[in-house]
XYZ file of C-alpha atoms in Angstrom:
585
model
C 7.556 -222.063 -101.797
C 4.419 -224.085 -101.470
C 3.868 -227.708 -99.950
C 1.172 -230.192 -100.201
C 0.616 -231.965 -97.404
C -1.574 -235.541 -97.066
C -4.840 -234.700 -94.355
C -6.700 -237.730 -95.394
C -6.859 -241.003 -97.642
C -3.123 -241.960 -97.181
C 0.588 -241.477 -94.743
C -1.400 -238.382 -92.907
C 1.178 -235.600 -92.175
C 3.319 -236.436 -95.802
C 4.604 -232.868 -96.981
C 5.398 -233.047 -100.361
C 7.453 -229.558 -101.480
C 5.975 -227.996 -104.702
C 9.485 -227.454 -106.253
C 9.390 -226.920 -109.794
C 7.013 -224.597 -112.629
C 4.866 -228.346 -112.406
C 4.114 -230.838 -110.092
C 2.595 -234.212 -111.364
C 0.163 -236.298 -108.954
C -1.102 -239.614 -110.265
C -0.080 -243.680 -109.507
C 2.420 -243.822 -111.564
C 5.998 -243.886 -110.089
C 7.066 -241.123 -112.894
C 5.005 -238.628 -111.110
C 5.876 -235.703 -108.514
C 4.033 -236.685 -106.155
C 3.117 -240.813 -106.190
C -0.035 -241.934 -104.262
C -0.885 -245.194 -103.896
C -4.035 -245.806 -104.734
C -6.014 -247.852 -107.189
C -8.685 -244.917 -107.454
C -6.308 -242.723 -108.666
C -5.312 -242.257 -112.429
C -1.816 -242.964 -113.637
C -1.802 -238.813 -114.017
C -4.558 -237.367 -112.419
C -3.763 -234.020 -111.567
C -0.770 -231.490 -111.875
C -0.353 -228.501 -110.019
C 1.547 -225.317 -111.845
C 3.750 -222.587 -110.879
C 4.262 -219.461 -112.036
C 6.047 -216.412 -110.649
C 4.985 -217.231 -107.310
C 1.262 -218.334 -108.374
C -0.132 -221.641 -108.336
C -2.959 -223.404 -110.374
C -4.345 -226.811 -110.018
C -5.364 -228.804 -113.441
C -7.402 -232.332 -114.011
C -5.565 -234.515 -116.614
C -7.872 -236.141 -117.891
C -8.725 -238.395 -114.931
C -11.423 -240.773 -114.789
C -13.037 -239.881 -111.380
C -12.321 -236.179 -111.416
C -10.261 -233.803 -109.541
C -11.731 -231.750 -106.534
C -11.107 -228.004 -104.960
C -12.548 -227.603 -101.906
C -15.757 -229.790 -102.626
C -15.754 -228.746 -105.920
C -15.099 -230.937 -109.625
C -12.935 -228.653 -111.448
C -12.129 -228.360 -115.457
C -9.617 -226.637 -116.943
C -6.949 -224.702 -114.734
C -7.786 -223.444 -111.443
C -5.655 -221.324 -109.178
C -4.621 -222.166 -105.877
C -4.850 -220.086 -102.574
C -3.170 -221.089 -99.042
C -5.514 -223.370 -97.597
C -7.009 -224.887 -100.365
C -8.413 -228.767 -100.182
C -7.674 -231.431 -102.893
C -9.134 -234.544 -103.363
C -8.367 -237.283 -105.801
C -11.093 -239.901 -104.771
C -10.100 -240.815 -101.419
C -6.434 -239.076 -100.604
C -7.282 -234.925 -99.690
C -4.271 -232.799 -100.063
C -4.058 -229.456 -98.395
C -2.580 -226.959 -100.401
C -0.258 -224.858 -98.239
C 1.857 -220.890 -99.867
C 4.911 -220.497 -97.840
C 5.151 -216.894 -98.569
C 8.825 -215.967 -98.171
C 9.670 -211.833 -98.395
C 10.983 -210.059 -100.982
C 15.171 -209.625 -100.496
C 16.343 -205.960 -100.473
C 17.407 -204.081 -103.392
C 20.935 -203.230 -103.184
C 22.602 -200.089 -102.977
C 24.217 -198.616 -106.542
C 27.508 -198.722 -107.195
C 29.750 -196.482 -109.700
C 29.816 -198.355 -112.870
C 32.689 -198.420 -115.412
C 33.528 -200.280 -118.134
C 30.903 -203.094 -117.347
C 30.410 -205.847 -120.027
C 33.937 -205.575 -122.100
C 36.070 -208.653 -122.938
C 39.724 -209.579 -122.938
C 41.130 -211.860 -124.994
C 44.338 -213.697 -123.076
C 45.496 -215.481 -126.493
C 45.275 -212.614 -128.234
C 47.560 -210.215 -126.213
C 50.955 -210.855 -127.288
C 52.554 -208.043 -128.467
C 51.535 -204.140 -128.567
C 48.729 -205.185 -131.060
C 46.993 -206.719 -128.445
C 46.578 -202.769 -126.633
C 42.940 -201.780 -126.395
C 42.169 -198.480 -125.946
C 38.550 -198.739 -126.185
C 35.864 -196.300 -123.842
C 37.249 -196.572 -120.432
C 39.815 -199.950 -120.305
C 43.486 -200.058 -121.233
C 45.135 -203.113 -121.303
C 49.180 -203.341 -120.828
C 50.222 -205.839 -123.302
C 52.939 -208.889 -122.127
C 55.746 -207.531 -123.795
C 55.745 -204.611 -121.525
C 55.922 -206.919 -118.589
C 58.592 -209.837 -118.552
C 57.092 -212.798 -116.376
C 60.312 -213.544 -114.991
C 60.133 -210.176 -113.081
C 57.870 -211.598 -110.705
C 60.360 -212.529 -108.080
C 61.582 -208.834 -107.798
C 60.501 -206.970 -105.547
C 56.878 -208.555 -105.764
C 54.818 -210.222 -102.578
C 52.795 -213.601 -103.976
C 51.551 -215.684 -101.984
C 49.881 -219.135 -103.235
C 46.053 -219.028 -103.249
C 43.156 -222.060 -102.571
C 39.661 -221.897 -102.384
C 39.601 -222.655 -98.090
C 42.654 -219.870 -97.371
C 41.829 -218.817 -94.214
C 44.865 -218.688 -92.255
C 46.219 -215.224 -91.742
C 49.886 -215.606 -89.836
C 50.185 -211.611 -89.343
C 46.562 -210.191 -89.386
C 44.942 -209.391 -85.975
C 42.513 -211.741 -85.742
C 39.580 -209.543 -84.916
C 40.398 -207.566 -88.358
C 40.515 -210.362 -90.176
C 37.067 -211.763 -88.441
C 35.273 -208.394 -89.009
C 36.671 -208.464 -93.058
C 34.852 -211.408 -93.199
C 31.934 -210.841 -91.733
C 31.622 -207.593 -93.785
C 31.757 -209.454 -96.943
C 29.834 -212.032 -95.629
C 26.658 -209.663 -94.288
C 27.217 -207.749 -98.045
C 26.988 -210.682 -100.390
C 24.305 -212.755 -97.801
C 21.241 -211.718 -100.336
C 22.855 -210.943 -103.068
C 21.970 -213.952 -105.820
C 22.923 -213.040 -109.216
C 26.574 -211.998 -110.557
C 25.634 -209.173 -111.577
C 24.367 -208.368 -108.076
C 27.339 -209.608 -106.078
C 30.209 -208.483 -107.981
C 30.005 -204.603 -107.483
C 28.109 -205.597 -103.942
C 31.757 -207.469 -103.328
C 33.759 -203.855 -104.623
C 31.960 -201.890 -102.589
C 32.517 -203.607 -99.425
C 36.626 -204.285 -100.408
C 36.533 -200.099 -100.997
C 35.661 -199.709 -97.105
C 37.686 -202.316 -95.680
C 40.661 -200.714 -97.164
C 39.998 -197.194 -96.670
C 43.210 -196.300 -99.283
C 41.553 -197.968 -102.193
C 40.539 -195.612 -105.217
C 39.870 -197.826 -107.862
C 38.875 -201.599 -108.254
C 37.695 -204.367 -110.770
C 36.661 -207.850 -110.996
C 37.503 -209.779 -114.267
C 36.114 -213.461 -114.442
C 36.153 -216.163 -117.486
C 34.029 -215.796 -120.163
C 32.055 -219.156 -120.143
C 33.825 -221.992 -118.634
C 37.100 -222.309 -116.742
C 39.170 -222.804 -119.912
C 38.124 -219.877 -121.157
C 40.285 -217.536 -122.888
C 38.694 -214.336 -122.650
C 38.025 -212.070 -119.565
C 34.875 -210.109 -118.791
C 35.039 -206.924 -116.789
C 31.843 -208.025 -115.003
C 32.133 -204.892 -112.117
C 34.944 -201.450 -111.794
C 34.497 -198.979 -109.177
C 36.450 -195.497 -108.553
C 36.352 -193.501 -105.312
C 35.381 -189.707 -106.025
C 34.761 -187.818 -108.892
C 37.434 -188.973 -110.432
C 37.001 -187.929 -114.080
C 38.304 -190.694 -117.898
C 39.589 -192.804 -114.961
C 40.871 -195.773 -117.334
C 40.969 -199.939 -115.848
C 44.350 -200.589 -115.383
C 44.933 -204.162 -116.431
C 48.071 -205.523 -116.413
C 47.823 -209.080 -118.710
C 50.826 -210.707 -117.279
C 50.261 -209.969 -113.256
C 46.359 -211.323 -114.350
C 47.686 -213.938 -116.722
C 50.013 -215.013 -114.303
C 47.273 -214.754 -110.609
C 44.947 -217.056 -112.761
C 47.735 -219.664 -113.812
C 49.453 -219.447 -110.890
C 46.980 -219.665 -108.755
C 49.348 -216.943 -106.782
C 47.605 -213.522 -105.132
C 50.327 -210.614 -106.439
C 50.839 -207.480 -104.175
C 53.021 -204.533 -105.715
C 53.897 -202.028 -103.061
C 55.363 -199.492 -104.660
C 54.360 -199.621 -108.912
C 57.357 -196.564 -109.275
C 59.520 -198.661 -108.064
C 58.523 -202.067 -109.324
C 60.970 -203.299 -112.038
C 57.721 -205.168 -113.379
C 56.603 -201.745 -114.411
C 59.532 -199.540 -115.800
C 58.693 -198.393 -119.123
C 54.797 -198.216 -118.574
C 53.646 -194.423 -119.491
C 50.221 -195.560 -119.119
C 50.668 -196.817 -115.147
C 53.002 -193.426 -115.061
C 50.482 -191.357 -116.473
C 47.603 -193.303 -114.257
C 49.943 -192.311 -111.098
C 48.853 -195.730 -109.335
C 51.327 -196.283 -106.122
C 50.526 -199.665 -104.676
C 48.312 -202.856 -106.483
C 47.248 -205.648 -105.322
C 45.807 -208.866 -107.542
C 44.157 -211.949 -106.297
C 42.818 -214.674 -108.104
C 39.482 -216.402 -107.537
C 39.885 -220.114 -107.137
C 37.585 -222.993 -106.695
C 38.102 -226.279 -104.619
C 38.872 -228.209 -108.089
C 42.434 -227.884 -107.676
C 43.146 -228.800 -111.520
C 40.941 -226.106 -112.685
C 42.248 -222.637 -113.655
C 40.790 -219.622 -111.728
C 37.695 -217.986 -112.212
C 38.796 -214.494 -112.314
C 40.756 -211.948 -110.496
C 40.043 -209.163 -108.309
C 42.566 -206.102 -108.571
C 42.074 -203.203 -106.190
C 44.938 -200.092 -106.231
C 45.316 -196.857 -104.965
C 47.424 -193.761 -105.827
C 48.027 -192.807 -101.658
C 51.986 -193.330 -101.588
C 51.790 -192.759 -97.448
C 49.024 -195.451 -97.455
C 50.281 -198.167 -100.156
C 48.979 -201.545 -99.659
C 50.997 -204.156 -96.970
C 51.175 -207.973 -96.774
C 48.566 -207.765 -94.459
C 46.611 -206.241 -96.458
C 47.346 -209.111 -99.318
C 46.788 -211.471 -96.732
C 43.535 -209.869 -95.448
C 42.208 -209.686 -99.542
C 43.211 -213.506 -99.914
C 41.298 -214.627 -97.338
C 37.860 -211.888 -98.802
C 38.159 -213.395 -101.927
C 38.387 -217.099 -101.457
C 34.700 -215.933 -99.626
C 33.819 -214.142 -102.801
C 34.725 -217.382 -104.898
C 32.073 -219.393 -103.038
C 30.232 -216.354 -103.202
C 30.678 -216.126 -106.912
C 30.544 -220.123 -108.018
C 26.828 -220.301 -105.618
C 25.650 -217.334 -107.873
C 26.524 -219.020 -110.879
C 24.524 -221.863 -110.002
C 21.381 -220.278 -109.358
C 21.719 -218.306 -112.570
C 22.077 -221.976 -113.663
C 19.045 -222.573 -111.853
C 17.236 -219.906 -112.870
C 17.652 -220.784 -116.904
C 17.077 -224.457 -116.148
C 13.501 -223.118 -114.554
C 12.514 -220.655 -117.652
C 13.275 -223.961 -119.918
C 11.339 -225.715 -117.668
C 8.484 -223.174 -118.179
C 8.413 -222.969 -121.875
C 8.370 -227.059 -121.707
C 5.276 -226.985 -119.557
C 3.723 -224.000 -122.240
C 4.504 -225.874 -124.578
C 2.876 -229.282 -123.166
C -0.301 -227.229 -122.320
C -0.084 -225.747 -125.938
C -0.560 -229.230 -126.988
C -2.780 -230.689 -124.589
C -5.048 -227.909 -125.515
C -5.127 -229.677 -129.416
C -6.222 -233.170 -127.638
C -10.118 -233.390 -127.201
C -11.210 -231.818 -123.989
C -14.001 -234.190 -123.596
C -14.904 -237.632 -125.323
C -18.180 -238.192 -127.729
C -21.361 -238.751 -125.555
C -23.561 -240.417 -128.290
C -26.478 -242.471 -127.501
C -25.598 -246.574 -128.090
C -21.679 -245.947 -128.293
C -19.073 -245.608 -125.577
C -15.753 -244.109 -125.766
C -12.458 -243.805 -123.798
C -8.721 -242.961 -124.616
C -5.398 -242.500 -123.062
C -2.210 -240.257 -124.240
C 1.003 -240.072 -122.604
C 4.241 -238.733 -124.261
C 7.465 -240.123 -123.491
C 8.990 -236.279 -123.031
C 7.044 -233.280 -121.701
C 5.432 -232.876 -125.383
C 5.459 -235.609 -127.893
C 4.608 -236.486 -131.188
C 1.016 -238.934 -130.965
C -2.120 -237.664 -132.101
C -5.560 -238.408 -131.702
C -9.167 -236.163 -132.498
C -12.896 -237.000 -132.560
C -14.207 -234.620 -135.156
C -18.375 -234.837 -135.439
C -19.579 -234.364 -138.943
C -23.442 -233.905 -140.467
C -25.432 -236.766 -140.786
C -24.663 -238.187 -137.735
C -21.304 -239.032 -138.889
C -18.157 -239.246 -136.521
C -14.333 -239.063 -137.808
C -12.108 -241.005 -134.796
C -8.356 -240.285 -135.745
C -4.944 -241.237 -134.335
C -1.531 -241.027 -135.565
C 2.297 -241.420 -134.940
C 4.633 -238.790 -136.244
C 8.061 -240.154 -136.319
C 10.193 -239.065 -133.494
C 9.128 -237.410 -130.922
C 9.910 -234.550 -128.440
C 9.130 -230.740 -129.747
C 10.065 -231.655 -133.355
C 7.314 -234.364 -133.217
C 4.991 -232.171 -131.076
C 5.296 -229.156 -133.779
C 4.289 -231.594 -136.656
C 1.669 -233.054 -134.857
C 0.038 -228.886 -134.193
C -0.284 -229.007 -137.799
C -1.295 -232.209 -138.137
C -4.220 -231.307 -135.973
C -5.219 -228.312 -137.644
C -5.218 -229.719 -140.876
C -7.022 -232.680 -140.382
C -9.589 -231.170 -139.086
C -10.059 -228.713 -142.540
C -9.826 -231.577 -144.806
C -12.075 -233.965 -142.929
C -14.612 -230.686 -142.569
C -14.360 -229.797 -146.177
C -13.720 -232.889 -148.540
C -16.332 -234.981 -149.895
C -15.235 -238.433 -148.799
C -12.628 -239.526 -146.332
C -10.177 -240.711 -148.741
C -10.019 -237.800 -150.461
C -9.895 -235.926 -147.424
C -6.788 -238.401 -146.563
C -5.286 -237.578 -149.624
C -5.612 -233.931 -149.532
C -4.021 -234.066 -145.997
C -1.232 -236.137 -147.510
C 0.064 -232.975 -149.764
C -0.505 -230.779 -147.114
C 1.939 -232.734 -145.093
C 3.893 -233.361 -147.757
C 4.575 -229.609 -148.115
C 5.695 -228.917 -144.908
C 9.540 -228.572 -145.545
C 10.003 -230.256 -142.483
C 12.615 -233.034 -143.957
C 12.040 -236.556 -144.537
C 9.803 -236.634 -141.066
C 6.596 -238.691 -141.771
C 3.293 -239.931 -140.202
C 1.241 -242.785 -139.481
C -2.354 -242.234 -139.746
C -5.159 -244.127 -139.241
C -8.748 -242.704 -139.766
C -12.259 -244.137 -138.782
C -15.599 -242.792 -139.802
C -18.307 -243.765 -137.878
C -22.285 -243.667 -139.383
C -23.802 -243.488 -135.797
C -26.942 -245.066 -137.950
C -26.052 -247.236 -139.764
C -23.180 -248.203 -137.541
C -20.955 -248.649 -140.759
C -17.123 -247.776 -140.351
C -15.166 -246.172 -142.862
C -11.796 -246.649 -142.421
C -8.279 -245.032 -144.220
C -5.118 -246.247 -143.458
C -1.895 -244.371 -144.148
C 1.029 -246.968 -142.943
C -0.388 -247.008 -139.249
C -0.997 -249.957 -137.124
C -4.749 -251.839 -137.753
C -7.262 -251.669 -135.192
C -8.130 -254.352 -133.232
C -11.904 -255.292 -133.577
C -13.167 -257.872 -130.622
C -16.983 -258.960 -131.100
C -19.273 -259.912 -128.064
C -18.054 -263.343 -128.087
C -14.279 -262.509 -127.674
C -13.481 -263.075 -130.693
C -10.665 -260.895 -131.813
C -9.929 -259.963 -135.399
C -8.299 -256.775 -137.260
C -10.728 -253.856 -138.780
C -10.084 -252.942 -142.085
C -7.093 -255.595 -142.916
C -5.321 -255.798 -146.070
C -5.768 -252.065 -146.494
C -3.181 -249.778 -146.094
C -1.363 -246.932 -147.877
C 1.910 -245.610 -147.401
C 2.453 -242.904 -144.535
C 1.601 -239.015 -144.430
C 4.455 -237.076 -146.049
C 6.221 -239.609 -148.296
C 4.625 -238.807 -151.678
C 2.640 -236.122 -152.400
C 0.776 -237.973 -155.468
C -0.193 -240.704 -153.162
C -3.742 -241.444 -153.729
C -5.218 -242.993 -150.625
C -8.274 -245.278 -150.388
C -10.759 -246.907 -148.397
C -12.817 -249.636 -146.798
C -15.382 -250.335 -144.923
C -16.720 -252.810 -142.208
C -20.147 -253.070 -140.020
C -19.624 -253.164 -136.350
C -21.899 -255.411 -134.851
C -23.750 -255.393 -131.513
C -21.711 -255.611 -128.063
C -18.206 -254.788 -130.341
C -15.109 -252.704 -129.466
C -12.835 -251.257 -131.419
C -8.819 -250.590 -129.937
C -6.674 -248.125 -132.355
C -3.364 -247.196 -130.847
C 0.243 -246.310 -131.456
C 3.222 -248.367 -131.323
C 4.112 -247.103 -128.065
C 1.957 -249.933 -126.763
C 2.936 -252.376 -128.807
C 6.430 -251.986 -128.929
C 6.517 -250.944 -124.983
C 10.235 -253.111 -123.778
C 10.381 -254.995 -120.082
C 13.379 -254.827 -118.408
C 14.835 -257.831 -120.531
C 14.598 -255.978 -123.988
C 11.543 -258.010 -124.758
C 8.359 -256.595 -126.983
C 5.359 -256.254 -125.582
C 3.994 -256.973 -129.009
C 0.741 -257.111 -130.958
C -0.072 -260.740 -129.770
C -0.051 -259.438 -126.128
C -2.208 -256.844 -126.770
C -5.166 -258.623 -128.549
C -5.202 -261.010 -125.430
C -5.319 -258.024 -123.367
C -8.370 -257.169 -125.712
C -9.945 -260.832 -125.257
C -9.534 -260.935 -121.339
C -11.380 -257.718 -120.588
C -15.284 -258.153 -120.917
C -15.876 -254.652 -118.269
C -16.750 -251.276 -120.221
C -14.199 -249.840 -123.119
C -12.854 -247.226 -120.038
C -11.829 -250.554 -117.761
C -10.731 -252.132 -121.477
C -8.272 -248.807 -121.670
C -7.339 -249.139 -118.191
C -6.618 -253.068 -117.868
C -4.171 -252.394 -121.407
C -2.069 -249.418 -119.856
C -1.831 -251.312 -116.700
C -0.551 -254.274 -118.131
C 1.467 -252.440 -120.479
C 3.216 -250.475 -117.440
C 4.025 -253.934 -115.556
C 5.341 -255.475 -118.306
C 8.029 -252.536 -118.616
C 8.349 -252.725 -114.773
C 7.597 -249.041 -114.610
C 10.021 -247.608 -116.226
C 9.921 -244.211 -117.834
C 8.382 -244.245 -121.169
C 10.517 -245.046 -124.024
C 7.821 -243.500 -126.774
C 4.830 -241.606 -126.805
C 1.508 -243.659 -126.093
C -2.208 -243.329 -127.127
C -4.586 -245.558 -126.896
C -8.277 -244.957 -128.234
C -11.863 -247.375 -127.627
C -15.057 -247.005 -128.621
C -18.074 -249.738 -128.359
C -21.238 -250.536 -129.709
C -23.270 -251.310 -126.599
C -24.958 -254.691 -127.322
C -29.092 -253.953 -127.856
């Protein structure tokens, strides 16, 4: 585990853990790690884990990320020690190296992996026979036999009280199972871990299983998740009796058959004859949810008849597996854990996959300035924008809005990206190049999914804009004077992906000297406060008038306002924003 911790520029001596595959630090309240400082972007910096490693990453920030002194671009790993600084805060980067657990010691696998299907074992038919597991089917065993000659005692999930166990036996049981299952994490780790320890606390034991739900407590079927024999004990079959299991799980009730010979439960049974088993003991694994049904059982017998398991010894097993349960439902929540982190991994691929199709750098063209903004409402999202520089001094600026969003959105909008960028590269004319992108889209298969689009192309010489739009929202134009206006209205076409015959066309406008152009998606516009109301277009062209800095403070000033008027509150769509200006003379 790895913390950062604050040295400078902010609450000095703040540790902030590094808990998850990535760690966001920016302003905003959304992020990992929130520091308050005007300097700092919204999301300035994110820091990602992998298998132990970590890298640090610049966002896009306006002032820059720094390692150790150093601006950074792209992804940068991380070593123990390591300075940060995001204009005035410096985090130090600190690797709590934790070691490695132990493996653990093999055990004598069985049957390992085979299912049992309760509902289905009614009658003979339900008998499998299959490899190494036999299963007696209910009609061999009456459930009203259970109150003859048969120990049970009721079971829950804090039994600890042993009435006839010596105390010291019963505290060095525990702490046997205890020291065996303390670093064991996964199931499949602690389950013949927990055999092997039950095998020497009773010596007599020669062979054992654990059988646990299939899924979720209401499961029908039954896993044999771990078996273990003693000896070389050769087509040793799993004894499993469907009514005592049946009956431990519904019950809730451990089940401790002294003598199977003699057990009335039993007469009939050539397979248990034939198995010579003596004494058997069952014991279900409970939970502290009282109303659900148990997670398993754990059945351990032996075929000693001068050493056949006692009520102790049912007593003693009670108390080992209500350990084992905890044991057992802890495991199950870091393999939980474990699945929620390799989902959280492919989400933060998958974001970096598509960060890596936004522009790694804005235009840097003498008399023009340019600035942008994306955010998606989920880890990947569905906006798009691209500066792609053509001959002739010729720049395309394109944005658009693929409906939804999430890794639907974010799929359309990788081929969005690659195939704008071929038709704008190869078509003579940006409306046919529009058009041709249109069927492209249009071919996808991917439903009735479609795309706003909105396309400017910029003569750096002549400082004439072409503009296409395909059903997106119209650029906001603001002139030196304030003066706000729309660029290219009363043109628009339907959407990307509607109809493939669509024939899309064009306009064009002249920007003048000291103007700005704002293109965004309706994840500004239609941003909603805490009262449901709309930020709205009106909102956003004042936003335009009031701001007379540079188009980066323009960007800025919008997404701030933007994020008070929601109060702060996580996104509800994606957002981009894109500005470029004419500088005036």
């Amino acid at each position: 585990m790895a913390v950062l911790e604050v040295v400078q520029g902010g609450d000095i001596g703040t540790q902030y853990p590094l808990e998850g595959a990535r760690t966001v630090i920016g302003r905003h309240p959304n992020c990992t790690v929130v520091l308050r400082n005007g300097a700092v972007s919204r999301q300035h910096a994110q820091i990602l884990e992998d298998h132990g490693q970590y890298a640090l990453e610049d966002l896009r920030s306006r002032n820059g990320c720094y390692l150790n002194g150093e601006r950074i671009e792209g992804r940068v790993p991380l070593r123990n020690g390591d300075e940060i600084r995001l204009c005035e805060v410096v985090l130090s980067f600190k690797d709590l190296v934790t070691e490695p657990l132990p493996k653990t010691d093999a055990s004598i696998p069985m049957v390992v992996g085979e299912t049992v299907d309760l509902s289905a074992l009614s009658g003979p038919e339900g008998v499998e026979d299959e490899s190494r597991i036999f299963v007696l089917p209910e009609a061999q065993l009456p459930a009203e036999d259970f109150d003859s000659g048969t120990s049970t005692r009721r079971v829950t999930a804090e039994d600890s009280s042993l009435s006839r166990i010596d105390p010291n036996v019963k505290l060095r049981g525990v702490l046997a199972i205890t020291r065996a299952l303390n670093r064991q994490l996964g199931i499949d780790e602690v389950l013949p871990k927990l055999l092997e320890t039950l095998f020497s606390i009773f010596p007599q034991t020669e062979q054992g299983f654990v059988l646990l739900r299939d899924g979720d407590s209401k499961s029908a079927r039954l896993r044999l998740k771990a078996s273990r024999s003693r000896g070389d004990q050769e087509a040793d079959a799993v004894a499993i009796s469907m009514t005592v299991v049946r009956h431990a799980l519904q019950t809730k009730e451990a089940i401790l058959s002294e003598s199977v010979p003699d057990d009335t439960r039993f007469k009939g049974s050539a397979a248990l004859s034939k198995m010579r088993i003596r004494s058997m003991m069952c014991v279900p694994l409970v939970t502290q949810d009282e109303e659900e049904e148990g997670l398993g059982v754990i059945q351990i017998v032996t075929r000693d008849a001068k050493h056949s398991f006692k009520p102790d010894d049912l007593d003693l097993l009670v108390t080992l597996a209500s350990q084992a349960s905890m044991k057992i439902v802890n495991a199950r929540l870091h393999e939980e854990a474990l699945k929620r982190r390799e989902l959280e991994r492919d989400l933060e691929f998958a974001t970096q996959v598509q960060l890596g199709f936004l522009p790694k750098s804005r235009p840097d063209i003498e008399g023009y300035e340019f600035a942008d903004y994306y955010e998606a409402a989920q880890r990947v999202g569905g906006d798009y924008f691209d500066y792609i520089r053509l001959p002739n001094d010729q720049l395309v600026i394109a944005i658009g809005d693929v409906a939804g969003k999430g890794i639907p959105a974010a799929l359309l909008m990788a081929r969005l990206y690659s195939s704008t960028r071929f038709q704008v590269l190869t078509q003579d004319g940006l409306d046919k190049a529009i058009t041709g992108l249109n069927v492209e889209i249009s071919g996808t298969g991917l439903g009735h999914r479609f795309i706003t689009f909105l396309a400017l192309q910029l003569n750096i010489k002549t400082h004439e804009v072409t503009i296409v739009n395909a059903g997106h929202l119209t650029p906001i134009l603001r002139l030196k004077d304030g003066t706000i206006s729309t660029l290219g209205e009363g043109q628009s076409n339907l959407p990307l992906g509607i109809l493939p015959e669509q024939q899309y066309s064009m306009t064009k406008a002249t920007l003048p000297p000291g103007s700005t152009v704002i293109a965004y998606t309706d994840g500004v516009s239609e941003a909603m406060s805490d009262s449901r109301k709309i930020f709205g277009r009106a909102r956003l062209e004042k936003a335009v008038a009031n701001q007379s800095g540079s188009v980066a403070d323009l960007i800025d000033s919008i997404v701030e306002e933007v994020d008070e008027f929601s109060g702060g509150s996580a996104l509800r769509d994606d957002t981009c924003l894109i500005g470029f200006a004419r500088k005036d003379g």
